[in-house]
Amino acid sequence: MASRRVGIWLIGALGNVGASVALGIAALKRGLCDRTGLVTALSEFAGVDLDEPAEFVVGGHDIRNGDLATTAASVGGIRPAYAGELINTCRPDLEAWSKDIRPGCLLNCDPAALNLANRADFSRNEPVVAGIERLQSDLRSFARRHQLDQVVVINVASTEPPAAERVAQLDMADIQRAIKSNDASALPTSAWCAYAAIDVGFPYVNFTASTGADIPAIVEHAKEKRVPLAGSDAKTGETLVKTALAPMFRNRNLKVLSWVGHNILGNRDGKVLSQPDNRASKLRSKDQVLASLLGYLPQTLTTIEQIESVDDWKTAWDHVQFQGFLGVPMTMQFTWQGCDSALAAPLVLDLARLMLAAQRHSRSGPVDELAVFFKNPMGTAEHDLSRQFGRLADFARMLAVI
Ligand SMILES: NC(=O)c1ccc[n+]([C@@H]2O[C@H](COP(=O)([O-])OP(=O)(O)OC[C@H]3O[C@@H](n4cnc5c(N)ncnc54)[C@H](O)[C@@H]3O)[C@@H](O)[C@H]2O)c1
């Protein structure tokens, strides 16, 4: 592998996913964990020049006070996900990286996120121009201070409500006008952050169901700036299983009559998602996969409820009724219990490695080969997990030969 210095900039760095990513990098660096959970550790990627996860320097934005070690220790609540000893051993890195977590963006921030904001070093009424310039200056100075050749920006901040429909109609001139006239309401917060990163030429990944870069004008801007994009809303649990199972029903010509999925989680993400507006983004991204996979839409119900005691150990119970030959009705049920952040963190590392490679290969705009990672993949309508993996393997072959 060529010698490069690379950084990962996490928007929402002090959240459970952000802290788990940082802990993972620090643990890999010390040989304290293996690469289980990393898709890019599979044999398909053996010949690809990817950056070592252990080499990433971490920085980010957040709107809360705190530090990475404290969040990492809190993941899982009363059933901590990560051993205290592991966190203590990794503490020097976690402390150093925490110093590189800068105040996040509050431009047009939704009430649920605003409720979390408690940093003293914020200006709540920051003008749009100043806000964008500040975010960009943070990114540039992170790269400069650590002498990084490349930095990937990944949005792991709280899920915001869906954007108004008019946002999709904006062109870049409208966005520039909104910046000049200090109209923060033109874009949701996540889109301002995405714009800031793309505009300075850093690859951008939206790990959440928020809008991020998913606006035609911003996608065009990314192509002009030769910046690769990926998103949105990582599939780590129930939807991952759904996109593996639905093709099975389709390929056996079994008719799915109904698919009910109840999800409970109790962490900070669950608290934000307990707000109906914020939950709407997540439900929309979870709901759309079945019609595309089956070719018809059975009756569906998807719920997400906050149950505090569950904390990060997200549990999904799915009930699927289907009909076979001679109209015989049958049922399949599954229960998924995962530690949400431990499922998410290796995928963040995969995406960071792949997006930096994509940038080196001059990719710009949505990298649709990364669809396997997302509930609502940018640039493709393919939801079938195994076909998506095939696309990813082709991408790995392409990266290996060039
Ligand atoms: N864990 C998973 O498996 C998974 C899967 C798919 C998507 N996601 C999404 O990833 C995101 C992170 O999940 P989490 O469990 O770490 O949530 P979390 O609530 O623990 O962390 C979110 C962090 O974002 C910060 N934040 C909010 N608004 C911000 C802003 N404008 N700028 C900077 N920081 C901001 C919060 O202060 C918080 O520290 C959520 O949107 C979640 O829905 C998670």
XYZ file of C-alpha atoms and ligand atoms in Angstrom:
446
model
C 0.000 0.000 0.000
C 1.224 3.485 -0.869
C 2.101 5.577 2.175
C -0.649 8.133 2.711
C -2.039 9.964 5.672
C -5.812 9.821 5.921
C -8.466 11.243 8.213
C -12.079 10.520 9.029
C -14.267 13.468 10.005
C -17.448 12.449 11.806
C -20.424 14.824 11.909
C -21.997 13.753 15.208
C -18.655 12.402 16.475
C -19.713 12.262 20.127
C -22.672 9.971 19.457
C -22.713 6.221 19.971
C -21.719 5.406 16.408
C -19.008 8.093 16.333
C -17.445 6.923 19.609
C -17.630 3.279 18.511
C -15.795 4.115 15.291
C -13.069 5.929 17.254
C -12.770 3.080 19.768
C -12.592 0.582 16.889
C -9.761 2.466 15.195
C -7.824 2.770 18.464
C -8.374 -0.935 19.246
C -7.321 -2.057 15.755
C -4.211 0.110 16.046
C -3.212 -1.767 19.221
C -4.155 -5.190 17.876
C -6.874 -5.446 20.544
C -9.587 -6.563 18.145
C -9.808 -8.297 14.801
C -11.695 -7.160 11.687
C -14.918 -9.066 12.285
C -17.780 -6.966 10.923
C -15.674 -5.164 8.328
C -16.899 -6.013 4.835
C -13.634 -4.714 3.347
C -11.757 -7.394 5.319
C -13.348 -10.078 3.098
C -11.236 -11.866 0.494
C -12.951 -9.909 -2.318
C -10.878 -6.869 -1.281
C -7.538 -8.662 -0.943
C -5.895 -6.967 -3.939
C -7.331 -3.492 -3.368
C -5.182 -0.594 -2.170
C -7.290 0.481 0.818
C -6.127 2.504 3.804
C -5.588 0.560 7.001
C -8.456 1.350 9.421
C -5.846 1.647 12.169
C -4.183 4.525 10.312
C -7.149 6.887 10.353
C -6.853 10.135 12.304
C -10.231 11.060 13.822
C -11.903 14.446 14.097
C -15.409 15.765 13.851
C -18.232 18.092 14.718
C -20.793 17.770 17.481
C -23.308 20.036 19.125
C -22.926 18.441 22.577
C -20.214 18.645 25.183
C -18.386 15.459 25.977
C -15.575 13.199 24.921
C -15.206 9.966 23.014
C -14.234 7.751 25.966
C -17.268 8.806 28.019
C -19.661 8.079 25.148
C -17.945 4.754 24.392
C -18.362 3.711 28.034
C -22.071 4.589 27.919
C -22.939 2.517 24.826
C -25.300 -0.254 25.873
C -26.456 1.424 29.095
C -26.742 -1.067 31.932
C -25.295 -3.792 29.678
C -22.159 -1.957 28.467
C -21.157 -2.969 24.953
C -17.419 -2.350 25.375
C -15.141 -3.494 28.193
C -13.897 -0.721 30.493
C -10.375 -2.115 30.153
C -10.493 -1.772 26.367
C -11.639 1.836 26.663
C -8.927 2.609 29.211
C -6.184 1.126 27.043
C -7.419 3.149 24.065
C -7.900 6.311 26.150
C -4.779 8.191 24.898
C -6.107 8.170 21.320
C -9.698 8.877 22.384
C -8.523 11.879 24.406
C -6.332 13.214 21.614
C -9.093 12.851 19.019
C -11.689 14.424 21.347
C -9.631 17.619 21.134
C -10.342 17.637 17.402
C -14.124 17.664 17.889
C -15.322 21.126 16.960
C -18.726 22.785 17.532
C -21.203 21.453 14.960
C -23.646 23.241 12.719
C -26.904 24.631 14.068
C -28.058 26.245 10.794
C -31.798 25.479 10.516
C -31.412 22.833 13.234
C -34.592 20.855 14.052
C -36.032 21.026 17.598
C -35.027 17.480 18.633
C -31.362 18.080 17.771
C -31.456 21.605 19.168
C -32.576 20.081 22.430
C -29.256 18.185 22.585
C -27.087 21.240 21.868
C -25.203 22.236 25.023
C -21.775 23.453 23.948
C -20.835 26.796 25.387
C -18.736 27.756 22.363
C -21.702 28.063 19.955
C -23.315 31.004 18.356
C -26.939 29.955 17.933
C -27.622 32.782 15.473
C -24.557 32.311 13.330
C -25.006 33.798 9.840
C -25.064 31.200 7.045
C -21.871 32.461 5.368
C -19.997 32.387 8.672
C -21.377 28.919 9.516
C -20.287 27.393 6.212
C -16.877 29.087 6.372
C -16.376 27.861 9.936
C -17.193 24.241 9.028
C -14.867 24.433 6.030
C -12.097 26.020 8.029
C -12.385 23.203 10.615
C -12.047 20.628 7.850
C -9.099 22.345 6.204
C -7.219 22.931 9.425
C -7.753 19.293 10.508
C -6.202 18.153 7.217
C -3.380 20.680 7.503
C -2.517 20.071 11.167
C -2.315 16.307 10.716
C -0.726 16.559 7.249
C -3.475 14.418 5.759
C -3.503 13.580 2.070
C -7.233 12.802 2.143
C -10.149 13.258 4.544
C -13.559 11.591 4.285
C -16.570 13.223 5.948
C -19.256 10.925 7.358
C -22.576 12.113 8.747
C -23.430 10.116 11.884
C -25.463 12.912 13.491
C -29.012 12.618 14.801
C -31.711 11.952 12.191
C -33.546 15.120 11.226
C -37.133 15.381 9.878
C -37.691 15.003 6.107
C -36.851 18.096 4.045
C -39.655 20.162 2.553
C -40.447 19.174 -1.045
C -39.255 22.547 -2.367
C -35.673 21.649 -1.346
C -35.411 19.146 -4.215
C -36.271 21.930 -6.692
C -33.416 24.242 -5.634
C -30.545 24.802 -8.003
C -27.040 25.895 -7.040
C -27.864 29.548 -7.787
C -30.752 29.335 -5.257
C -28.387 27.844 -2.681
C -25.767 30.548 -3.303
C -28.490 33.201 -2.983
C -29.652 31.666 0.305
C -26.068 31.775 1.615
C -25.657 35.432 0.628
C -29.058 36.516 1.968
C -28.552 34.561 5.215
C -31.588 32.317 4.601
C -30.669 29.266 6.729
C -34.189 27.862 6.220
C -33.365 27.079 2.560
C -31.706 23.757 3.487
C -31.895 21.327 6.406
C -28.831 21.264 8.692
C -27.457 18.021 7.244
C -27.524 19.529 3.739
C -25.614 22.633 4.868
C -22.970 20.319 6.376
C -22.855 18.180 3.220
C -22.516 21.292 1.048
C -19.651 22.601 3.205
C -17.700 19.320 2.930
C -18.302 18.786 -0.778
C -17.430 22.374 -1.578
C -13.937 21.901 -0.105
C -13.531 18.692 -2.096
C -13.900 16.047 0.638
C -15.773 12.776 -0.081
C -19.067 12.717 1.795
C -21.081 9.803 3.200
C -24.539 10.116 4.712
C -24.888 7.254 7.206
C -28.280 8.608 8.347
C -31.799 9.045 6.959
C -31.360 12.846 6.984
C -31.229 14.727 3.674
C -27.446 15.258 3.529
C -26.260 15.423 -0.079
C -29.447 13.901 -1.486
C -30.530 17.039 -3.338
C -30.066 17.252 -7.125
C -28.257 20.616 -6.877
C -25.768 19.262 -4.325
C -25.214 16.074 -6.331
C -24.394 18.249 -9.366
C -22.072 20.367 -7.232
C -20.283 17.170 -6.122
C -19.801 16.144 -9.749
C -18.376 19.567 -10.601
C -16.039 19.418 -7.608
C -15.104 15.790 -8.475
C -16.268 14.561 -5.086
C -17.682 11.056 -4.550
C -20.884 10.662 -2.513
C -22.572 7.744 -0.757
C -25.691 7.276 1.356
C -28.140 7.113 2.760
C -29.213 5.481 6.018
C -26.971 2.501 6.708
C -28.661 -0.869 6.871
C -27.415 -2.586 9.963
C -30.379 -4.510 11.408
C -33.986 -5.189 10.471
C -33.705 -3.750 6.948
C -30.528 -5.744 6.360
C -32.448 -8.953 7.140
C -35.467 -7.768 5.133
C -33.363 -7.177 2.014
C -31.869 -10.672 2.365
C -35.218 -12.421 2.962
C -37.600 -10.636 0.576
C -35.714 -11.869 -2.542
C -36.100 -15.419 -1.167
C -39.912 -15.092 -1.122
C -39.817 -13.568 -4.598
C -37.498 -16.220 -6.038
C -39.680 -19.062 -4.688
C -42.795 -17.297 -6.054
C -44.327 -17.219 -2.571
C -46.805 -14.389 -2.178
C -46.096 -12.099 0.761
C -49.424 -10.926 2.177
C -48.176 -8.710 4.967
C -44.895 -7.711 6.615
C -45.006 -6.163 10.062
C -41.811 -4.946 11.729
C -41.713 -3.603 15.286
C -38.450 -1.994 16.353
C -37.517 -0.928 19.879
C -34.412 0.945 20.926
C -33.553 3.101 23.891
C -30.411 5.085 23.179
C -30.083 8.799 22.267
C -30.900 7.941 18.638
C -34.123 6.305 19.891
C -34.960 9.442 21.848
C -34.583 11.646 18.766
C -36.560 9.122 16.705
C -39.354 9.218 19.300
C -40.210 12.641 17.813
C -42.780 11.972 15.053
C -41.127 14.342 12.532
C -37.676 12.789 12.966
C -39.119 9.253 12.936
C -40.834 9.989 9.590
C -37.429 10.128 7.815
C -36.434 6.735 9.220
C -39.765 5.057 8.483
C -39.703 6.320 4.915
C -36.257 4.910 4.382
C -37.155 1.557 6.032
C -40.500 1.145 4.256
C -39.622 1.555 0.639
C -37.567 -1.596 0.102
C -40.319 -4.242 -0.045
C -42.213 -3.013 -3.116
C -38.968 -2.849 -5.064
C -37.858 -6.341 -3.979
C -41.180 -8.155 -4.391
C -42.590 -6.287 -7.384
C -45.764 -5.467 -5.423
C -46.471 -3.910 -2.059
C -48.037 -6.204 0.556
C -49.703 -4.649 3.584
C -46.867 -3.302 5.726
C -46.480 -1.766 9.137
C -43.172 -0.546 10.526
C -42.917 0.926 13.994
C -39.994 2.363 15.938
C -40.515 2.915 19.642
C -38.192 4.225 22.300
C -37.847 1.817 25.229
C -35.144 3.249 27.435
C -33.976 0.014 29.086
C -33.158 -1.526 25.683
C -30.535 1.203 25.121
C -28.243 0.344 22.197
C -29.395 -3.304 22.041
C -31.925 -2.625 19.311
C -34.527 -5.334 18.945
C -36.711 -5.921 15.918
C -39.527 -8.429 15.705
C -40.831 -9.121 12.214
C -43.980 -11.055 11.351
C -44.379 -12.091 7.705
C -47.504 -13.794 6.375
C -47.229 -15.456 3.002
C -49.214 -17.730 0.752
C -47.980 -20.830 -1.038
C -49.361 -23.356 -3.558
C -53.143 -23.937 -3.402
C -53.475 -20.729 -1.420
C -52.071 -22.283 1.769
C -51.274 -19.484 4.294
C -47.996 -19.607 6.261
C -46.058 -17.366 8.625
C -42.436 -16.546 9.237
C -41.239 -14.585 12.261
C -37.772 -13.454 13.253
C -36.266 -11.528 16.106
C -33.105 -9.498 15.617
C -31.202 -8.269 18.657
C -28.138 -6.281 17.774
C -25.855 -3.769 19.410
C -26.625 -0.954 17.004
C -23.342 0.904 17.313
C -21.146 -2.205 17.099
C -23.001 -3.121 13.895
C -22.619 0.378 12.490
C -18.969 1.180 13.357
C -17.239 -1.307 11.011
C -19.477 -0.167 8.157
C -18.366 3.416 8.757
C -14.768 2.194 8.436
C -15.620 0.262 5.254
C -17.253 3.329 3.753
C -14.307 5.533 4.705
C -11.832 3.155 3.062
C -13.928 2.702 -0.077
C -14.757 6.379 -0.536
C -11.116 7.426 -0.265
C -10.262 4.764 -2.863
C -13.161 6.024 -5.030
C -11.747 9.546 -4.853
C -8.295 8.317 -5.842
C -9.970 6.621 -8.824
C -11.538 9.953 -9.843
C -15.099 8.941 -9.033
C -17.535 11.785 -8.511
C -21.209 11.958 -7.583
C -23.044 8.928 -6.110
C -20.976 5.743 -5.925
C -23.895 3.383 -6.508
C -21.675 0.293 -6.082
C -21.854 0.995 -2.324
C -25.645 0.381 -2.253
C -25.165 -2.746 -0.107
C -24.461 -0.503 2.874
C -27.681 1.535 2.690
C -31.442 1.391 3.131
C -31.947 4.147 0.578
C -28.952 3.886 -1.739
C -27.972 6.938 -3.794
C -27.792 6.449 -7.536
C -29.589 3.084 -7.768
C -32.933 1.493 -6.955
C -31.336 -1.909 -6.303
C -32.252 -3.198 -2.813
C -31.500 -6.945 -3.152
C -28.669 -7.590 -0.674
C -27.003 -10.302 -2.695
C -27.135 -8.360 -5.979
C -25.867 -5.303 -4.148
C -22.966 -7.365 -2.817
C -22.248 -8.506 -6.393
C -21.957 -4.836 -7.426
C -19.606 -4.188 -4.515
C -17.432 -7.165 -5.484
C -17.285 -5.833 -9.083
C -16.248 -2.464 -7.661
C -13.464 -4.163 -5.663
C -12.246 -5.878 -8.847
C -12.300 -2.556 -10.679
C -10.325 -0.854 -7.892
C -7.814 -3.725 -7.881
C -7.022 -3.647 -11.603
C -6.668 0.103 -12.181
N -26.496 2.521 14.818
C -26.956 2.079 13.689
O -26.979 0.908 13.476
C -27.449 3.063 12.668
C -27.885 2.574 11.447
C -28.331 3.475 10.489
C -28.333 4.821 10.767
N -27.936 5.264 11.973
C -28.013 6.695 12.224
O -26.743 7.176 12.602
C -26.912 8.331 13.426
C -26.070 8.187 14.679
O -26.601 7.190 15.522
P -26.148 7.190 17.041
O -26.733 5.987 17.663
O -24.692 7.440 17.133
O -26.926 8.473 17.580
P -26.491 9.421 18.792
O -27.719 10.174 19.159
O -25.780 8.670 19.846
O -25.437 10.402 18.127
C -25.790 11.470 17.303
C -24.834 12.602 17.601
O -25.086 13.636 16.648
C -24.937 14.868 17.328
N -25.581 15.892 16.515
C -26.891 16.155 16.357
N -27.065 17.174 15.495
C -25.826 17.555 15.091
C -25.330 18.541 14.205
N -26.147 19.367 13.546
N -23.997 18.644 14.010
C -23.137 17.828 14.669
N -23.557 16.873 15.542
C -24.874 16.725 15.735
C -25.575 14.614 18.691
O -25.169 15.569 19.630
C -25.044 13.216 18.994
O -23.814 13.267 19.683
C -28.409 8.465 13.686
O -28.968 9.373 12.754
C -28.904 7.070 13.396
O -30.275 7.023 13.040
C -27.487 4.438 12.939
